[in-house]
XYZ file of C-alpha atoms in Angstrom:
663
model
C -33.029 17.397 109.981
C -31.855 16.283 106.524
C -30.264 12.896 106.109
C -26.510 13.382 105.957
C -24.854 12.483 102.669
C -21.169 11.809 102.153
C -19.369 12.583 98.908
C -18.251 9.476 97.036
C -16.619 10.812 93.849
C -15.853 14.216 92.350
C -15.918 14.534 88.550
C -14.068 17.520 87.096
C -13.975 17.823 83.312
C -12.516 20.685 81.246
C -12.469 22.839 84.380
C -9.343 24.747 85.475
C -6.343 22.339 85.411
C -8.526 19.265 84.814
C -8.909 18.335 81.117
C -11.820 16.420 79.642
C -12.669 13.266 81.581
C -10.810 10.305 80.055
C -8.659 7.325 80.985
C -6.011 9.731 82.245
C -8.353 12.244 83.885
C -10.316 10.045 86.251
C -12.703 11.015 89.020
C -11.383 12.058 92.421
C -12.400 9.144 94.627
C -13.461 10.056 98.170
C -15.485 6.976 99.141
C -17.652 8.788 101.684
C -14.594 9.372 103.886
C -12.646 12.364 105.054
C -10.050 13.248 102.433
C -6.333 13.990 102.742
C -4.522 15.044 99.579
C -0.917 15.901 98.871
C -0.552 17.811 95.614
C 2.676 19.068 94.155
C 2.597 22.671 92.964
C 0.714 23.063 89.700
C -0.871 19.595 89.806
C -4.500 20.692 90.286
C -4.900 20.571 94.056
C -6.508 23.995 94.253
C -8.624 23.140 91.195
C -10.353 20.532 93.370
C -10.901 23.192 96.052
C -12.413 25.642 93.557
C -14.480 22.947 91.842
C -16.211 22.081 95.109
C -16.524 25.730 96.107
C -17.976 26.769 92.748
C -20.373 23.824 92.640
C -22.011 24.627 95.978
C -21.800 28.377 95.381
C -23.940 27.940 92.257
C -26.808 26.621 94.380
C -27.393 30.161 95.593
C -27.193 31.877 92.216
C -30.388 33.573 91.030
C -29.552 33.779 87.337
C -28.540 30.904 85.045
C -26.070 33.141 83.211
C -24.070 33.465 86.433
C -23.459 29.706 86.280
C -23.040 29.506 82.523
C -20.252 32.109 82.553
C -17.937 29.557 84.205
C -18.328 27.310 81.141
C -18.733 29.978 78.443
C -15.786 29.867 76.047
C -16.405 33.485 75.043
C -16.571 34.806 78.610
C -13.298 36.126 79.994
C -14.392 35.011 83.476
C -14.782 31.355 82.502
C -13.031 28.607 84.460
C -12.419 26.312 81.490
C -9.311 24.224 81.067
C -6.705 26.035 78.973
C -6.925 23.350 76.264
C -10.731 23.274 76.099
C -12.360 24.542 72.919
C -15.893 24.593 71.472
C -17.029 22.064 68.890
C -17.677 24.752 66.310
C -15.866 28.096 66.020
C -17.903 30.848 67.649
C -19.823 28.499 69.973
C -20.033 29.383 73.630
C -20.410 25.846 74.900
C -17.500 23.431 75.323
C -18.320 19.736 75.111
C -17.897 17.785 78.360
C -17.129 20.708 80.613
C -18.694 20.237 84.028
C -18.236 19.685 87.740
C -20.298 17.078 89.547
C -20.217 14.924 92.623
C -21.946 11.720 93.638
C -22.833 10.460 97.077
C -21.922 7.276 98.884
C -24.676 4.637 98.730
C -26.873 6.947 96.627
C -25.840 6.577 93.002
C -29.038 8.174 91.670
C -28.409 11.501 93.362
C -25.737 14.030 92.483
C -24.892 17.712 92.298
C -23.789 19.005 88.900
C -23.076 22.266 87.104
C -22.324 22.844 83.421
C -23.294 25.251 80.683
C -26.546 23.343 80.135
C -27.123 22.059 83.663
C -28.058 24.814 86.125
C -30.748 22.881 88.009
C -28.784 23.150 91.252
C -30.246 26.670 91.576
C -33.623 25.133 92.405
C -32.238 22.528 94.803
C -33.118 23.745 98.297
C -31.003 21.067 99.962
C -27.993 22.184 97.934
C -28.597 25.782 99.031
C -28.588 24.770 102.682
C -25.503 22.630 102.090
C -23.718 25.688 100.719
C -24.610 27.672 103.842
C -23.521 24.803 106.094
C -20.174 24.080 104.418
C -17.000 26.108 104.575
C -14.022 26.544 102.277
C -10.897 28.049 103.793
C -7.549 28.576 102.145
C -4.439 30.523 102.967
C -5.435 33.460 100.774
C -8.647 33.900 102.740
C -6.867 33.917 106.097
C -4.224 36.336 104.892
C -6.751 38.722 103.293
C -8.058 39.618 106.760
C -4.798 41.512 107.368
C -4.028 42.632 103.818
C -3.898 46.346 104.610
C -1.271 49.018 104.339
C 0.598 49.973 107.480
C -1.045 53.392 107.684
C -4.543 51.921 107.426
C -6.734 50.594 110.173
C -8.171 47.131 109.588
C -11.745 47.478 108.337
C -13.269 44.048 107.622
C -16.676 45.154 106.342
C -15.817 44.525 102.663
C -14.167 41.266 103.669
C -17.395 40.178 105.374
C -19.427 41.164 102.322
C -17.490 38.731 100.143
C -16.388 35.979 102.512
C -18.934 35.853 105.347
C -22.369 37.278 104.509
C -23.102 34.873 101.619
C -23.005 31.953 104.102
C -24.660 33.407 107.199
C -28.334 33.596 108.057
C -29.852 36.503 109.999
C -33.287 36.680 111.587
C -36.054 36.771 108.988
C -36.390 40.308 107.734
C -38.885 41.794 105.290
C -37.424 43.947 102.503
C -38.864 45.484 99.340
C -37.933 44.567 95.767
C -39.392 44.304 92.307
C -41.348 41.178 91.483
C -39.976 38.836 88.798
C -41.458 40.687 85.828
C -40.691 44.068 87.425
C -44.273 45.298 87.248
C -44.675 46.150 90.899
C -42.782 46.486 94.173
C -43.409 43.692 96.621
C -42.209 42.899 100.086
C -40.409 39.623 100.649
C -38.833 37.935 103.664
C -35.105 37.178 103.465
C -32.681 35.435 105.835
C -29.406 35.293 103.941
C -27.093 38.032 105.195
C -25.754 38.961 101.758
C -29.250 39.426 100.328
C -30.137 41.633 103.268
C -26.962 43.682 102.995
C -27.470 44.034 99.261
C -30.688 45.823 100.208
C -28.710 48.033 102.607
C -26.069 48.895 100.013
C -28.127 48.989 96.796
C -31.173 50.572 98.384
C -34.883 50.178 97.730
C -36.438 49.548 94.298
C -36.491 52.468 91.862
C -37.892 53.319 88.444
C -35.659 54.218 85.510
C -37.246 57.199 83.814
C -34.690 58.042 81.093
C -31.091 57.109 80.512
C -29.557 56.413 83.918
C -31.940 58.684 85.796
C -33.701 57.027 88.690
C -36.845 57.765 90.574
C -37.296 56.543 94.155
C -40.389 56.493 96.311
C -39.688 59.121 98.977
C -42.854 58.968 101.015
C -42.259 59.130 104.744
C -43.694 55.629 105.217
C -41.189 54.255 102.723
C -38.260 56.032 104.373
C -39.416 54.742 107.754
C -39.618 51.202 106.348
C -36.100 51.471 104.911
C -34.728 52.932 108.142
C -36.259 50.172 110.246
C -34.952 47.475 107.888
C -31.412 48.864 107.945
C -31.425 49.130 111.748
C -32.625 45.537 112.022
C -30.024 44.231 109.565
C -27.156 46.125 111.177
C -28.436 44.937 114.554
C -28.152 41.342 113.305
C -24.576 42.069 112.247
C -23.890 43.490 115.707
C -25.120 40.214 117.255
C -22.806 38.269 114.932
C -19.899 40.527 115.955
C -20.642 39.863 119.635
C -20.593 36.111 118.946
C -17.296 36.353 117.055
C -15.676 38.374 119.837
C -16.843 35.899 122.479
C -16.380 32.522 120.799
C -13.502 33.614 118.591
C -11.379 34.624 121.558
C -12.274 31.413 123.363
C -11.129 29.420 120.330
C -7.988 31.531 119.944
C -6.958 31.386 123.586
C -8.176 27.975 124.765
C -8.181 25.768 121.671
C -5.486 27.278 119.460
C -3.413 27.971 122.595
C -2.755 31.716 122.242
C -3.822 33.014 125.685
C -1.693 36.160 125.325
C -3.814 37.611 122.476
C -7.276 39.176 122.555
C -8.855 40.553 119.375
C -11.930 42.733 119.082
C -14.314 43.542 116.248
C -16.109 46.864 116.601
C -19.140 47.733 114.483
C -19.513 51.405 113.604
C -22.201 53.056 111.505
C -20.448 56.250 110.506
C -23.269 57.714 108.413
C -26.941 56.914 107.984
C -28.538 56.295 104.606
C -29.866 59.209 102.582
C -32.726 59.030 100.092
C -33.884 61.614 97.604
C -36.156 61.340 94.611
C -33.136 60.761 92.340
C -30.475 59.152 94.539
C -29.947 56.603 97.297
C -26.785 56.870 99.433
C -26.164 53.806 101.619
C -25.059 54.050 105.218
C -21.314 53.945 105.849
C -20.522 50.901 107.973
C -17.157 49.813 109.374
C -15.987 46.633 111.065
C -12.803 47.638 112.860
C -10.445 44.895 114.022
C -8.125 45.673 116.911
C -5.901 43.848 119.405
C -6.797 45.403 122.791
C -4.584 43.004 124.763
C -1.267 41.452 123.797
C 1.137 39.761 126.196
C -0.406 41.531 129.187
C -0.278 45.014 127.663
C -3.501 46.888 126.888
C -4.073 49.116 123.860
C -0.415 49.108 122.842
C -0.717 47.272 119.534
C -2.235 49.752 117.055
C -1.199 48.149 113.766
C -1.589 44.402 114.265
C -0.999 43.657 110.571
C 2.434 45.287 110.774
C 3.492 44.140 114.224
C 2.343 40.510 114.546
C 4.078 37.728 112.651
C 2.275 35.723 109.980
C 1.532 32.781 112.269
C -0.284 34.943 114.827
C -2.221 36.782 112.142
C -3.234 33.424 110.654
C -4.546 31.949 113.912
C -6.498 35.134 114.735
C -8.137 34.976 111.310
C -8.797 31.244 111.731
C -10.335 31.753 115.190
C -12.788 34.278 113.738
C -13.636 31.946 110.865
C -14.271 28.993 113.181
C -16.473 31.169 115.363
C -18.508 32.149 112.290
C -18.717 28.473 111.302
C -20.675 27.823 114.499
C -23.429 30.087 113.163
C -23.874 27.985 110.031
C -26.930 25.705 109.611
C -26.670 22.267 111.218
C -29.408 20.464 109.270
C -27.780 20.295 105.835
C -27.554 17.031 103.899
C -23.977 17.855 102.848
C -21.547 19.457 105.284
C -18.040 19.941 103.948
C -15.077 21.604 105.601
C -12.480 22.079 102.856
C -9.049 23.348 103.913
C -6.527 24.183 101.186
C -2.996 24.867 102.453
C -4.627 26.335 105.518
C -1.506 26.108 107.669
C 1.157 27.019 105.131
C 2.476 29.931 107.219
C 2.536 28.018 110.514
C 5.454 26.136 112.018
C 4.933 22.538 113.109
C 3.976 23.364 116.707
C 1.210 25.691 115.518
C 0.082 23.216 112.880
C -0.255 20.617 115.608
C -2.557 22.935 117.562
C -4.785 23.530 114.556
C -4.934 19.826 113.712
C -5.883 19.079 117.313
C -8.889 21.390 116.990
C -9.922 19.958 113.615
C -9.695 16.342 114.762
C -11.357 16.989 118.096
C -14.274 19.166 116.990
C -14.983 18.889 113.294
C -14.475 15.301 112.124
C -17.778 14.313 113.697
C -19.653 17.300 112.236
C -18.245 17.596 108.716
C -16.761 15.616 105.885
C -13.304 17.149 106.144
C -10.996 17.732 103.160
C -7.370 18.651 103.914
C -5.299 19.648 100.882
C -1.597 20.498 101.121
C 1.449 20.895 98.890
C 3.823 20.248 101.821
C 4.905 16.578 101.652
C 6.373 16.543 105.168
C 3.166 17.990 106.590
C 1.192 15.441 104.563
C 3.148 12.644 106.239
C 2.620 14.295 109.631
C -1.150 14.412 109.074
C -1.113 10.718 108.149
C 0.624 10.016 111.460
C -1.961 12.166 113.268
C -4.766 10.212 111.611
C -3.306 6.954 112.910
C -3.138 8.422 116.421
C -6.333 10.442 116.711
C -8.703 8.973 114.131
C -9.150 5.768 112.165
C -7.322 5.226 108.893
C -10.488 3.520 107.606
C -12.344 6.838 107.922
C -9.964 8.559 105.510
C -9.143 8.433 101.824
C -5.522 9.454 101.325
C -4.244 10.364 97.865
C -1.398 12.141 96.127
C -1.577 14.414 93.102
C 1.149 14.995 90.528
C 1.493 16.534 87.091
C 1.107 13.844 84.457
C 1.766 14.182 80.748
C -0.084 12.450 77.948
C 2.391 10.391 75.913
C 0.754 11.317 72.603
C -0.427 14.906 72.991
C 2.188 15.932 75.602
C -0.564 17.857 77.385
C -0.408 17.942 81.168
C -3.130 16.626 83.437
C -3.645 15.860 87.161
C -2.277 12.422 88.019
C -4.002 11.025 91.108
C -2.370 8.259 93.137
C -4.883 6.743 95.540
C -3.830 4.995 98.709
C -5.817 1.847 97.906
C -4.155 1.236 94.538
C -2.107 -1.938 94.335
C 1.670 -1.684 94.227
C 2.104 -1.943 90.484
C -0.588 0.682 89.797
C 1.118 3.036 92.227
C 4.465 2.308 90.578
C 2.976 3.083 87.164
C 1.573 6.404 88.345
C 4.762 7.470 90.100
C 6.558 6.546 86.883
C 4.255 8.869 84.933
C 4.817 11.555 87.584
C 8.591 11.078 87.016
C 9.103 10.239 90.686
C 11.390 7.361 89.738
C 12.749 6.743 93.225
C 9.285 6.152 94.709
C 8.358 4.157 91.601
C 11.268 1.774 92.212
C 10.184 1.206 95.814
C 6.698 0.173 94.724
C 8.188 -2.069 92.029
C 10.119 -3.827 94.782
C 6.936 -4.220 96.823
C 5.121 -5.617 93.796
C 7.918 -8.114 93.099
C 7.937 -9.174 96.756
C 4.197 -9.728 96.627
C 4.348 -11.634 93.332
C 7.063 -13.929 94.669
C 5.611 -14.502 98.122
C 2.107 -15.328 96.921
C 3.733 -18.053 94.811
C 5.405 -19.649 97.853
C 4.099 -22.139 100.417
C 2.916 -20.589 103.656
C 5.999 -21.578 105.632
C 8.163 -19.200 103.604
C 5.868 -16.216 104.159
C 6.541 -16.017 107.871
C 9.647 -13.869 107.461
C 8.756 -11.872 104.355
C 9.048 -8.635 106.319
C 12.775 -8.914 105.631
C 13.942 -9.265 109.195
C 15.412 -12.691 108.549
C 15.512 -13.259 104.799
C 16.080 -11.034 101.782
C 14.303 -10.960 98.452
C 16.873 -13.257 96.818
C 16.096 -16.002 99.327
C 12.381 -15.938 98.449
C 13.140 -15.787 94.742
C 15.307 -18.904 95.045
C 12.520 -20.726 96.898
C 10.076 -19.657 94.211
C 12.381 -21.007 91.467
C 12.683 -24.321 93.334
C 8.924 -24.639 93.746
C 8.151 -24.175 90.053
C 10.873 -26.639 89.107
C 9.293 -29.271 91.381
C 5.918 -28.585 89.768
C 7.331 -28.985 86.269
C 7.106 -25.299 85.309
C 10.687 -24.091 85.440
C 11.246 -20.338 85.398
C 13.079 -19.380 82.227
C 16.721 -18.339 82.171
C 15.726 -14.969 80.665
C 13.432 -14.170 83.594
C 16.043 -15.303 86.116
C 18.568 -12.975 84.520
C 16.027 -10.129 84.364
C 15.317 -10.543 88.080
C 18.988 -10.453 89.000
C 19.559 -7.355 86.852
C 16.530 -5.542 88.254
C 17.470 -6.405 91.814
C 21.121 -5.465 91.370
C 20.762 -2.285 89.328
C 17.448 -0.869 90.514
C 15.905 -2.325 93.633
C 18.728 -2.702 96.137
C 20.262 0.774 95.725
C 16.909 2.533 96.043
C 15.740 0.383 98.935
C 18.902 1.241 100.839
C 18.766 4.978 100.040
C 22.033 5.161 98.094
C 21.226 8.555 96.648
C 24.279 8.681 94.387
C 22.875 5.847 92.263
C 20.738 7.318 89.435
C 17.458 5.706 88.459
C 17.021 5.466 84.729
C 13.703 5.324 82.913
C 14.773 2.314 80.827
C 15.546 0.278 83.956
C 12.085 0.929 85.337
C 10.493 -0.060 82.043
C 12.404 -3.365 82.144
C 11.240 -3.913 85.711
C 7.605 -3.467 84.598
C 8.247 -6.031 81.851
C 9.594 -8.482 84.457
C 6.451 -8.017 86.568
C 4.243 -8.690 83.544
C 6.235 -11.821 82.607
C 5.887 -13.329 86.086
C 2.209 -12.357 86.409
C 1.153 -13.671 83.017
C 3.329 -16.781 82.600
C 3.638 -18.243 86.091
C 0.221 -18.674 87.700
C -0.045 -19.182 91.444
C -0.098 -22.940 92.196
C -3.358 -24.307 93.548
C -3.217 -25.704 97.087
C -5.339 -28.248 98.911
C -5.004 -27.925 102.673
C -5.047 -31.240 104.435
C -4.468 -29.964 107.961
C -4.499 -26.283 108.958
C -1.817 -24.407 110.850
C -2.691 -23.901 114.495
C -4.091 -27.409 114.896
C -2.866 -29.379 117.874
C -2.320 -33.064 117.077
C -1.762 -35.947 119.446
C -0.002 -39.207 118.727
C -1.449 -41.953 120.896
C 0.350 -45.314 120.919
C -2.137 -48.104 120.221
C -0.638 -50.546 122.796
C 1.239 -48.522 125.410
C 0.476 -45.564 127.681
C 2.278 -43.006 125.532
C 1.011 -39.724 123.981
C 2.830 -37.011 122.093
C 1.262 -33.545 121.408
C 2.486 -31.113 118.766
C 1.182 -27.996 116.987
C 1.187 -27.307 113.247
C 2.915 -23.988 112.522
C 2.129 -24.103 108.792
C -0.528 -25.787 106.674
C -0.168 -29.383 105.643
C -1.037 -29.116 101.945
C -0.733 -30.524 98.474
C 0.342 -28.173 95.641
C -0.873 -28.544 92.083
C 0.075 -26.904 88.791
C -0.830 -28.189 85.337
C -1.380 -31.702 86.691
C 1.852 -31.862 88.710
C 1.554 -32.411 92.474
C 3.910 -31.685 95.347
C 3.339 -32.531 99.011
C 4.199 -29.618 101.349
C 4.853 -30.962 104.826
C 4.033 -28.604 107.687
C 6.405 -27.197 110.265
C 5.631 -28.358 113.784
C 6.381 -27.461 117.367
C 6.460 -29.901 120.296
C 4.006 -29.093 123.089
C 4.225 -31.990 125.514
C 4.384 -35.784 125.896
C 3.971 -38.397 128.603
C 4.863 -42.022 129.173
C 3.154 -44.081 131.868
C 1.660 -40.877 133.334
C 5.099 -39.193 133.624
C 5.305 -35.853 131.764
C 8.384 -35.159 129.640
C 9.878 -38.619 130.174
C 13.267 -39.147 128.527
C 13.721 -42.657 127.130
C 17.505 -42.319 126.880
C 18.102 -41.425 130.538
C 14.996 -43.065 131.949
C 14.171 -39.840 133.811
C 12.044 -36.710 133.560
C 13.695 -33.786 131.721
C 14.498 -30.636 133.656
C 12.913 -27.243 132.884
C 15.750 -25.985 130.688
C 15.746 -29.157 128.606
C 11.962 -28.963 128.157
C 12.123 -25.303 127.074
C 14.821 -26.086 124.512
C 12.705 -28.837 122.946
C 9.523 -26.722 122.943
C 11.318 -23.831 121.243
C 12.442 -26.010 118.350
C 10.546 -26.186 115.033
C 10.817 -29.055 112.541
C 9.061 -30.423 109.494
C 6.519 -33.175 110.176
C 8.765 -35.917 108.780
C 11.548 -34.787 111.116
C 9.188 -34.827 114.085
C 8.160 -38.392 113.339
C 11.801 -39.381 112.794
C 12.652 -37.949 116.197
C 9.858 -39.965 117.725
C 11.490 -43.148 116.427
C 15.005 -42.175 117.429
C 14.319 -41.216 121.044
C 11.949 -44.022 121.957
C 12.121 -47.788 121.968
C 8.500 -47.885 120.833
C 7.379 -48.941 117.378
C 6.243 -45.776 115.543
C 4.348 -45.978 112.243
C 5.507 -43.569 109.539
C 2.418 -41.790 108.267
C 1.159 -38.852 106.313
C -2.518 -37.965 106.659
C -5.164 -36.591 104.375
C -7.852 -34.261 105.733
C -11.216 -35.695 106.701
C -14.303 -33.508 106.672
C -15.402 -34.930 110.032
C -12.236 -33.734 111.754
C -12.237 -30.409 113.618
C -9.689 -28.159 115.281
C -8.585 -29.198 118.731
C -6.824 -32.109 120.302
C -6.861 -35.041 117.915
C -5.919 -38.651 118.240
C -3.349 -39.314 115.530
C -4.519 -42.909 115.593
C -8.042 -41.757 114.658
C -6.708 -39.666 111.784
C -4.893 -42.677 110.390
C -7.921 -44.914 110.802
C -10.375 -42.504 109.153
C -8.225 -40.894 106.491
C -5.879 -43.627 105.373
C -2.114 -43.903 105.446
C 0.495 -43.047 102.835
C 3.946 -44.498 103.517
C 6.889 -42.091 103.034
C-alpha cells in the first residue's frame, strides 16, 4: 500500500478565475488537513474544484496535447484566466499558467500541470490517486435526472463520462494498434473507460482511402471481440449489482430514506455487428427506476418528474457513494472534493449527509467541502467542533478582491489562522466592512491587553470591563513608565471607538460603516504597534504560588495564594513594580485555625468564607496583617530567588535569601 500523502498547498496561476500568482493571488493553504471553504458567488470557489479535478484527471491522459489544450491560448477549450495573454502575439503558451499542489512534510514532491509540464502522465501513483479520489458537485448529482418527462432514465452515457474513467474492472485483454501503428497487438486493460472505448469504437482497422475502413472479419477475430464485449458488459453488470445493493443500503440506512428503493437495470438491446467496412457497437442501456416508494410498488414511472429535488439528490448521492467503495484503496493521495453538494437540500437533509461524511469518510480521505452558503458554512463549523477536531481542519473564506492599480478582480482568500489585523485587511478588500470593523476591534483589544499587566487581563472577555477601561489602564501604565500616549492617539482611539467599533459590535444596523473610518482605524493600529512597544517584565513570583508568613518568635502562620504575577516592568530604562493580587487561604495562632485577634475567638464558617473570597493587592494583605493582629509584622517586598520553587514557602526564608525592600 502506498504511503498516504496529504495536500499542503494548492497553486493556481492564470487558470480560470485565478490570475497569475502574485502577492494578491497566493496559494490555497490546506496544511495537510481537511478543508472547509466558504466562497461568495463568482469568487473562484469552483475554480479550486476544477483545478484539483483537472490536475488529477491529466494523470490518465495518453496524449500531451490533451493536457496542453487547457493552457493553449489559441485553443477554444483552454481554461486560462480571462486576463491571461501570451508573451508574444501568436504564441500558444501563456507565461506562468499552471496548477500544482505540494504535500505536507514532503516539499520535494508535487503534482503539476502546465503547457510545458505534462510529466504527470507517466506518474503511476498519480494515476492511482485519480482513480481513488472523487469530485462531486451539484451539477453531477442533478445530471442523473436531467431527462425530459416523456423519457425513461438511461444512465449509460452518464456512466461513460462520470463513472467509467474512475472504475477498474477485472483485467481484460483487448486488441489495438501498437504505438507506431505497424501491427495489431493484444494488451491487458483494467480501466472501465478504456474497456468500454473498445466496446464502442470497435477493434483496430486499416484506413484504405479517404474515410474507408477495412476490418479483420475472420471468425476468430469476431469470436475474440464477442468474448471481450461479453466480459466487459458482465463486469458492468457486477458493478450494477453492487450499486443496487450498497446504494440502497446507503440511501435507506445512512441517508435515512427508508421509503425509497431505486434499481439500475442493465440491458443489451442489440449485439455488435462487424463487416469488412463497418463496425456497429452493441446498444446498451442502464435504466434507472424506483420500484418501491412509500410502500407502493411500481407506481412511480417518471421519478425525475415526480420526486422533489432533495430526494433526487440523495438517490444520486447514494449511487455515487456506492461506486466510491469500488475505488482503489492503496493510493498515495485520496481526495473527496464536494462542491455545493447539498445546495438543494434543506437543513435536516444536509445534517444527514454531513453525518455520513464525518462518520465514514474523514478517516479514509482528505475531505474538501466547498460552499457558497454562509449559514451552511457556519453550521459545518459547528459540526466540526462536535464531531471532529478543529485542529484537523483548515477553514477559509473566499471573496472577490480587486487590485487597486489594475482594477482587475482576483480570489481573495481569508484563512482562519490569520491574525486579526490581516483578517480585517482582507475583509476590507472584500468590501465586507461590517466584518472588517469587528476584527479591527479584536485587534485593538489584543494590542491594548498585551500591553497591560496580567491582573488586568483576567476580565478581557468583556463580562466585567469594557474596552475603554482597558485603554485607560494602558494609558496609565505608559505614563508611569515615562512613555505617555500622545493626545492625537488618545483622540483617534475615542473617535474610532465611538464612530466605528461600538455600533458594529452591538449590531446597530442603521449605522453605516464608511471606508474612510476603517482606514483611520488601521492607522491607529499601526501607530500603537509601531510607537508603543510592549513593556518588558521580570517575574519575581509567579501566580498560583502559595506563600506562608511564619512569625519568627511566635506560633503564628498565614497562608495566601498569588492570583497574578509579582513582577517588575521596564521600558526605556524606566521601572515600575507591579504588586500581585492575593487571596487568603488560611492562618493559625497557637494551633487554633482562623483565630480572630479582635474577638479572641475562632471565626465561624460564614466569616471564614467571606475572607477567603476576598482578593487584595500584596501591600493591602500585609497591611491587614498589621491591623488585625497585635504582632509585629515586617513590611517587605521580595525578589525571586532561583533556588525557590512552587509550593508552600516560608516568607521568612524568602526574606532571608532574597533581601528586603522597604515600602
